[in-house]
Short mmCIF file of C-alpha atoms in Angstrom, two decimals:
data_model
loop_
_atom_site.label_atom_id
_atom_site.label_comp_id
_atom_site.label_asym_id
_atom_site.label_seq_id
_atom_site.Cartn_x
_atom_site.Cartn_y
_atom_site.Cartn_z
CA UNK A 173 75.29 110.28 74.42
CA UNK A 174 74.08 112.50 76.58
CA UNK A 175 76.32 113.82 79.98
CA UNK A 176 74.44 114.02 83.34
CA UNK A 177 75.14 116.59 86.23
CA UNK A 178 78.54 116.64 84.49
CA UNK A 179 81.42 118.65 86.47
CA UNK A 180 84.92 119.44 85.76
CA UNK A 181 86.32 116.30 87.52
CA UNK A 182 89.91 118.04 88.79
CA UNK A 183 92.74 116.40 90.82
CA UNK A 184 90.90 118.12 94.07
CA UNK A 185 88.80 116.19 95.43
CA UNK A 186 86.96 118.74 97.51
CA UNK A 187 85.00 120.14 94.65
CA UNK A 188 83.69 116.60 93.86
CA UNK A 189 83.23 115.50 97.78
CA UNK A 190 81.09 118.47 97.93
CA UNK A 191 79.23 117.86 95.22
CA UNK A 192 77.85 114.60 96.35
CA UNK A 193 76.73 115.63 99.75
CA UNK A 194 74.87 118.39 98.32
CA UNK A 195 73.28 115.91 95.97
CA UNK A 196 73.46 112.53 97.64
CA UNK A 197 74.38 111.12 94.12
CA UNK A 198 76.14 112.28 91.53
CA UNK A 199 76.31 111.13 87.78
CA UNK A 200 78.40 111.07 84.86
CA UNK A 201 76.76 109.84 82.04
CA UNK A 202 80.25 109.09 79.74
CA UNK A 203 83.95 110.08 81.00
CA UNK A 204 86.80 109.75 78.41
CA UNK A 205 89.25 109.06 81.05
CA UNK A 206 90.21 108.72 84.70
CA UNK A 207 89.98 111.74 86.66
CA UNK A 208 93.30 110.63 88.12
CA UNK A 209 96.05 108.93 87.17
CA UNK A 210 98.64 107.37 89.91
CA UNK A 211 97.05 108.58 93.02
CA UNK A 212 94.95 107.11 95.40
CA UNK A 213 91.98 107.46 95.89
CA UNK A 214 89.91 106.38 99.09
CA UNK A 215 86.11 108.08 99.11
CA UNK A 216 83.89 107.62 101.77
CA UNK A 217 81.16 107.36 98.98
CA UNK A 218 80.30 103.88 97.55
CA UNK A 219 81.81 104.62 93.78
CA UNK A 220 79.70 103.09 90.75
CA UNK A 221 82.10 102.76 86.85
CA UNK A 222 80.52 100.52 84.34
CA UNK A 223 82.96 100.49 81.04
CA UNK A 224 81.43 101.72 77.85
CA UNK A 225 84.28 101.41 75.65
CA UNK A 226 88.05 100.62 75.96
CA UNK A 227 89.83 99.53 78.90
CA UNK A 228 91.82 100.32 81.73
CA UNK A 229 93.91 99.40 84.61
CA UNK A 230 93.58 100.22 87.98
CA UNK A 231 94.71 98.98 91.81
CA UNK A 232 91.77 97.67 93.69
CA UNK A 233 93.00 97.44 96.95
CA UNK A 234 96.49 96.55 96.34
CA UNK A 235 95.51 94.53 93.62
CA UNK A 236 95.86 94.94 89.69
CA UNK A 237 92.76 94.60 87.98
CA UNK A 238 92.06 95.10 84.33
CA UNK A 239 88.69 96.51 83.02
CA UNK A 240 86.43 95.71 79.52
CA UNK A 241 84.22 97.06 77.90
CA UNK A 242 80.76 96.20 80.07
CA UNK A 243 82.65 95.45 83.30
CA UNK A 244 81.04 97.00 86.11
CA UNK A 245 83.35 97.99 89.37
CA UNK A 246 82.02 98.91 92.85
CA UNK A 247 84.40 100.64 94.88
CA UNK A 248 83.28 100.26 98.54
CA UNK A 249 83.69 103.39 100.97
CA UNK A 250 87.13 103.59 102.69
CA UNK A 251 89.09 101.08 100.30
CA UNK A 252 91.34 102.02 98.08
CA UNK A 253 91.17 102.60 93.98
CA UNK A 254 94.43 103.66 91.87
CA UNK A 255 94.12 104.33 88.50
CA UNK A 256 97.01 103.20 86.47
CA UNK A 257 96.20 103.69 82.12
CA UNK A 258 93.72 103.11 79.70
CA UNK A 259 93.29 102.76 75.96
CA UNK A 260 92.84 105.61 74.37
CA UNK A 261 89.31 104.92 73.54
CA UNK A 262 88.32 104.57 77.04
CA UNK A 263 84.86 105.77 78.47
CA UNK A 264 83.11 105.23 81.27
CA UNK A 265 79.85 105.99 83.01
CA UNK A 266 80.47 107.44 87.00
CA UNK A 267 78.27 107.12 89.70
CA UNK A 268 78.87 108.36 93.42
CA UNK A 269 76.43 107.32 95.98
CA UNK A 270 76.11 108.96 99.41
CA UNK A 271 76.79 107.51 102.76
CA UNK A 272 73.61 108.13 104.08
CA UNK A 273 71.89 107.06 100.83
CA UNK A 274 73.59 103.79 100.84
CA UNK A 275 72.51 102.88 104.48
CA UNK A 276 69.01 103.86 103.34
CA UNK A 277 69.34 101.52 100.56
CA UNK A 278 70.27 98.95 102.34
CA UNK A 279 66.67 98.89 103.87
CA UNK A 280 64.80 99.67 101.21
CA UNK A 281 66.11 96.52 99.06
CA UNK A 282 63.88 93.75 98.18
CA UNK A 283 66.12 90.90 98.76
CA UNK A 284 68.62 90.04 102.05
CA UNK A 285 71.51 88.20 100.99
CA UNK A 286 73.25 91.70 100.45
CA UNK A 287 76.27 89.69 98.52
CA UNK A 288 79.35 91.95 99.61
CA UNK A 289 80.30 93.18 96.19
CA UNK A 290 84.55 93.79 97.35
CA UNK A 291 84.45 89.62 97.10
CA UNK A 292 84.82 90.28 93.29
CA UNK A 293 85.15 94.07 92.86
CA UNK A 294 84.52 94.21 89.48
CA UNK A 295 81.58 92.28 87.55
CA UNK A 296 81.84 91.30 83.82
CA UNK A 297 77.94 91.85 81.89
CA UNK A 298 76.81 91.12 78.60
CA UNK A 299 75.76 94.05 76.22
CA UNK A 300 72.16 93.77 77.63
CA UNK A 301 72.49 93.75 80.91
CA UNK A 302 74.56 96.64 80.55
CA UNK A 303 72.14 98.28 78.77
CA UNK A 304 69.75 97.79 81.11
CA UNK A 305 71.53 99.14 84.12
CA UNK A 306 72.31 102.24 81.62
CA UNK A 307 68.83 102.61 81.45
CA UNK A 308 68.32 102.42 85.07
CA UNK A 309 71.20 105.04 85.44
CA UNK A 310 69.69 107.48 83.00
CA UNK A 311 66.50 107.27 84.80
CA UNK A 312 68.55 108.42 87.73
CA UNK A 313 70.24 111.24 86.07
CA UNK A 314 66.68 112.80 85.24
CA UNK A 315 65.43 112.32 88.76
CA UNK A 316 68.57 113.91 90.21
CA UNK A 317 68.33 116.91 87.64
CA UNK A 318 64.95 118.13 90.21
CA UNK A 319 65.05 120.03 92.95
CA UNK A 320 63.15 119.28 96.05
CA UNK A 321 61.13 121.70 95.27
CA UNK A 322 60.13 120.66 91.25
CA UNK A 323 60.19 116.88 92.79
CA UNK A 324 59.05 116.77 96.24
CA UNK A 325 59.62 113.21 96.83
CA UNK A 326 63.10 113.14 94.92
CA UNK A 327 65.32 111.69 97.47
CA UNK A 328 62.89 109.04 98.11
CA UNK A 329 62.44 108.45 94.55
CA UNK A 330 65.98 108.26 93.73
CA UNK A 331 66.41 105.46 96.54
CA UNK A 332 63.54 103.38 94.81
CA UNK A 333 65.23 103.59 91.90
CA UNK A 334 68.60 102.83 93.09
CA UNK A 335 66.80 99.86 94.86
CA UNK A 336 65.65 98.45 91.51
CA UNK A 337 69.29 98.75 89.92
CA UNK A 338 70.78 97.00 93.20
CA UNK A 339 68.43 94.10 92.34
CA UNK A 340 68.88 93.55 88.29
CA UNK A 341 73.03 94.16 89.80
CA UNK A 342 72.37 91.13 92.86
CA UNK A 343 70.61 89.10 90.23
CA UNK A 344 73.55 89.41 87.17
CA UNK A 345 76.74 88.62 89.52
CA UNK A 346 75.38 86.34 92.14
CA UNK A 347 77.07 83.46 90.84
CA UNK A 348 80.28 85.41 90.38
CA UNK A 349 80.43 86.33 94.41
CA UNK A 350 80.09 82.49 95.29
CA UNK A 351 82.61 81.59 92.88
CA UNK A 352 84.79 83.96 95.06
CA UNK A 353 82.96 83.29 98.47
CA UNK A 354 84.04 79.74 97.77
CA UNK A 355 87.55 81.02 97.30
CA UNK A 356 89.61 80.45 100.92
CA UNK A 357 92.12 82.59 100.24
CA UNK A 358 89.98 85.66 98.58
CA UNK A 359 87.35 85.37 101.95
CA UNK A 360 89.95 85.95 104.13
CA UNK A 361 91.76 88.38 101.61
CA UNK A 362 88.78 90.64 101.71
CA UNK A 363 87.67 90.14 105.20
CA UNK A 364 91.23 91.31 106.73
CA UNK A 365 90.62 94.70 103.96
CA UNK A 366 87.35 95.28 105.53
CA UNK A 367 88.47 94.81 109.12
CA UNK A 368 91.54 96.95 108.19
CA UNK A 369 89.36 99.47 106.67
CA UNK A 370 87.14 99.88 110.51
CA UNK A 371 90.16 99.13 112.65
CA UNK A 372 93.25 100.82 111.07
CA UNK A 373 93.04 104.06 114.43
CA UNK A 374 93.41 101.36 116.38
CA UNK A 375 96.18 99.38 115.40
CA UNK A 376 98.55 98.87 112.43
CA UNK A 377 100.31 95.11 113.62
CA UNK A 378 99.79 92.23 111.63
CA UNK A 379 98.93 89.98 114.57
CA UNK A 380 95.95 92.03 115.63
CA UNK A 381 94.28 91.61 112.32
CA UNK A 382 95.41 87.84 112.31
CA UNK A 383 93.53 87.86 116.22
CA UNK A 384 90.29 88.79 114.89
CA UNK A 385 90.67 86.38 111.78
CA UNK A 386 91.48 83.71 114.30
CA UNK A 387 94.67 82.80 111.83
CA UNK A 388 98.31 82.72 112.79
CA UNK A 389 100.32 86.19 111.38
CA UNK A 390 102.44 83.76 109.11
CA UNK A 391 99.66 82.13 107.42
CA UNK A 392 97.68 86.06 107.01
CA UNK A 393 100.75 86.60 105.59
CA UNK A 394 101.05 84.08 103.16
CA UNK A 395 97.41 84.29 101.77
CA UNK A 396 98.16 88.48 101.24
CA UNK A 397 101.30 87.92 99.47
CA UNK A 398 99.77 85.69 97.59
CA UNK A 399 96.20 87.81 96.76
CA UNK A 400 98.51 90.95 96.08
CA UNK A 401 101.64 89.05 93.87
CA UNK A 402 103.40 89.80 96.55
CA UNK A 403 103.17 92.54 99.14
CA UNK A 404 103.20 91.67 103.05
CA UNK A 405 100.13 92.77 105.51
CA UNK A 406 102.75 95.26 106.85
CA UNK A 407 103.03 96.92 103.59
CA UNK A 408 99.19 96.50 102.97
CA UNK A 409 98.45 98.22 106.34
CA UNK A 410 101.36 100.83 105.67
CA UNK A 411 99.77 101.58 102.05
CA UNK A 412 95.82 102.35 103.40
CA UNK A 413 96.79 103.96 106.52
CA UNK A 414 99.14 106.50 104.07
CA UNK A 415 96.20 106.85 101.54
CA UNK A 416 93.70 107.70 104.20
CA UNK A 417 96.44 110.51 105.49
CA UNK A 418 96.69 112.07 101.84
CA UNK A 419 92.74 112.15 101.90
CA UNK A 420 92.77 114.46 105.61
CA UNK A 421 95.37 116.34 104.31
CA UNK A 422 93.60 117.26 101.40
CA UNK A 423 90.24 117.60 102.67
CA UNK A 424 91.43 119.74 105.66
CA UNK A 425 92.78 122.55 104.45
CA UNK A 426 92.71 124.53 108.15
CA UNK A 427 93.41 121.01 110.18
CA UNK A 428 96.79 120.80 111.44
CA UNK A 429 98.96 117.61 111.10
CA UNK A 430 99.07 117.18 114.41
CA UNK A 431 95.60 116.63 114.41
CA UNK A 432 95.47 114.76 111.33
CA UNK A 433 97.91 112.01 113.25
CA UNK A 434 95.11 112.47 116.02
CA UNK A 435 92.58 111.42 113.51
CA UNK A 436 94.01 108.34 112.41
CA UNK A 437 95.17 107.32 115.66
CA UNK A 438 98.44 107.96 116.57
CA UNK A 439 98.86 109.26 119.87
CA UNK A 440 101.92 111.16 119.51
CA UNK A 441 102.83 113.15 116.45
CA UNK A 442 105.80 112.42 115.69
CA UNK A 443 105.48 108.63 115.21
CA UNK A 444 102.81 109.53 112.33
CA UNK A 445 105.71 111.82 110.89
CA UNK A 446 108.07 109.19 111.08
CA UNK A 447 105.28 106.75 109.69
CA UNK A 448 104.54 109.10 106.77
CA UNK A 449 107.62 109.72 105.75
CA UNK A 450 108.87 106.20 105.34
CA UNK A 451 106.18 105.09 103.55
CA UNK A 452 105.11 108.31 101.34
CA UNK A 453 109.22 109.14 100.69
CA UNK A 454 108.44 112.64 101.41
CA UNK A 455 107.22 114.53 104.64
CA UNK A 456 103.65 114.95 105.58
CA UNK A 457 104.67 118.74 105.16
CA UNK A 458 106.47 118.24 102.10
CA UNK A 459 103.15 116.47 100.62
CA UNK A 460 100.61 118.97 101.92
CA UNK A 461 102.80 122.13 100.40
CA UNK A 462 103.19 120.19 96.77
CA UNK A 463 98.96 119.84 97.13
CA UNK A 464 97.35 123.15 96.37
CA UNK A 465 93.78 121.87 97.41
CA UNK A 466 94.84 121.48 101.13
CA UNK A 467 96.58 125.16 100.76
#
């Protein structure tokens, strides 16, 4: 096979980050591995991994989730994905997708149901409608190989095609998101990550997710546990609102902590300190000194 706008993948994310903005998408046609093992990883890109061989483990959102050959996953932007292992014949096609491309594809699709894809974050296919998706992704790879220059209509022609893989993708897992839609306990499982995902600056307590869910903090907490084998909101909320801190830290390189405890809305320093510590087992410090990409 052939590898498309391949890059050294590292443990810093900054090279990569960059790399997509400049591009608005970014492809790799076959990875032998995980470009991380044991860290999280929270991208404000909407992440594309369709299995070609192997498999895999990784957490989803606090949740375990095993990966086949021709599953498909869709990492939404701001929640959470930790690799964990793989075979050792593991290999995977990668594709990043912009923020601004994805809000542009959201009005250039054909269809409106727009099934929310972290219902069932990862989508089992059969050999040919993998291969067709492949198809549509190496179509992709040679329009994003132009300039705007050599293609002057490349980023709109890079949405169309998106737009046609976003259709053959709605069409091959529909009945898979109502089999989870249907699902009580996975609808509010993934509405309370989504809300904590646009809400976790403005508070970290149980009962104000359980407020806008119009459910009682015990019973939240039951249906988590139960999603997650186990782990309490609390922990849940502790868990993103730590991952999202790693991600400023190492972004930031010339942003203080103070101002990183700002960012995720903590109005006084220390308390994120405190926070950070309790949950990471190390200082904020401690963690941005061991990670030579925020140095």
């Amino acid at each position: 096979m052939t590898t498309y706008n391949s890059m050294a993948i590292s443990t810093s994310k900054e090279p990569l980050l960059q790399t997509i903005e400049q591009s608005d998408i970014l492809i790799v046609r076959e990875m032998p591995s995980f470009f991380g093992y044991n860290e999280d990883y929270v991208f404000p890109h909407t992440v594309l991994t369709l299995i070609l061989s192997g498999s895999a483990r990784a957490i989803y959102d606090m949740r375990v989730i095993t990966h086949h050959k021709n599953d498909l996953t869709i990492i939404l932007p701001g929640h959470i994905m930790h690799p964990m292992d793989c075979s050792d014949d593991f290999t995977y096609a990668l594709l990043f997708i912009s923020p601004k491309m994805l809000n542009d594809l959201r009005f250039h699709t054909f269809s409106h149901d727009h099934e929310k894809f972290n219902y069932a974050p990862v989508c089992s296919l059969t050999d040919e409608q993998a291969a067709h998706l492949l198809a549509i992704v190496d179509q992709l790879a040679i329009i994003a190989k132009h300039t705007d220059k050599s293609l002057p209509h490349r980023y709109q022609t890079l949405l169309a095609q998106l737009a046609v893989g976003y259709e053959f993708l709605n069409c091959y897992r529909r009945d898979q998101d109502r089999q989870w839609a249907a699902n009580r306990h996975a609808d509010i499982f993934n509405h309370f990550c989504d809300l904590v995902v646009k809400h976790y600056r403005e508070s970290r307590e149980v009962k104000y997710y359980a407020d806008l869910l119009n459910l009682t903090p015990k019973y939240l907490s039951k249906v988590i546990r139960t999603t997650t084998n186990g782990l309490s909101p609390v922990k849940w909320i502790e868990q993103y609102v730590t991952a999202q801190a790693k991600r400023l830290i190492e972004a930031r390189a010339t942003q203080t902590l103070q101002e990183t405890a700002y960012m995720l809305g903590f109005t006084e320093p220390t308390s994120f300190y405190r926070y950070f510590k309790r949950v990471a087992g190390m200082t904020a410090k401690q963690y941005r000194d061991s990670n030579p990409s925020s140095l």
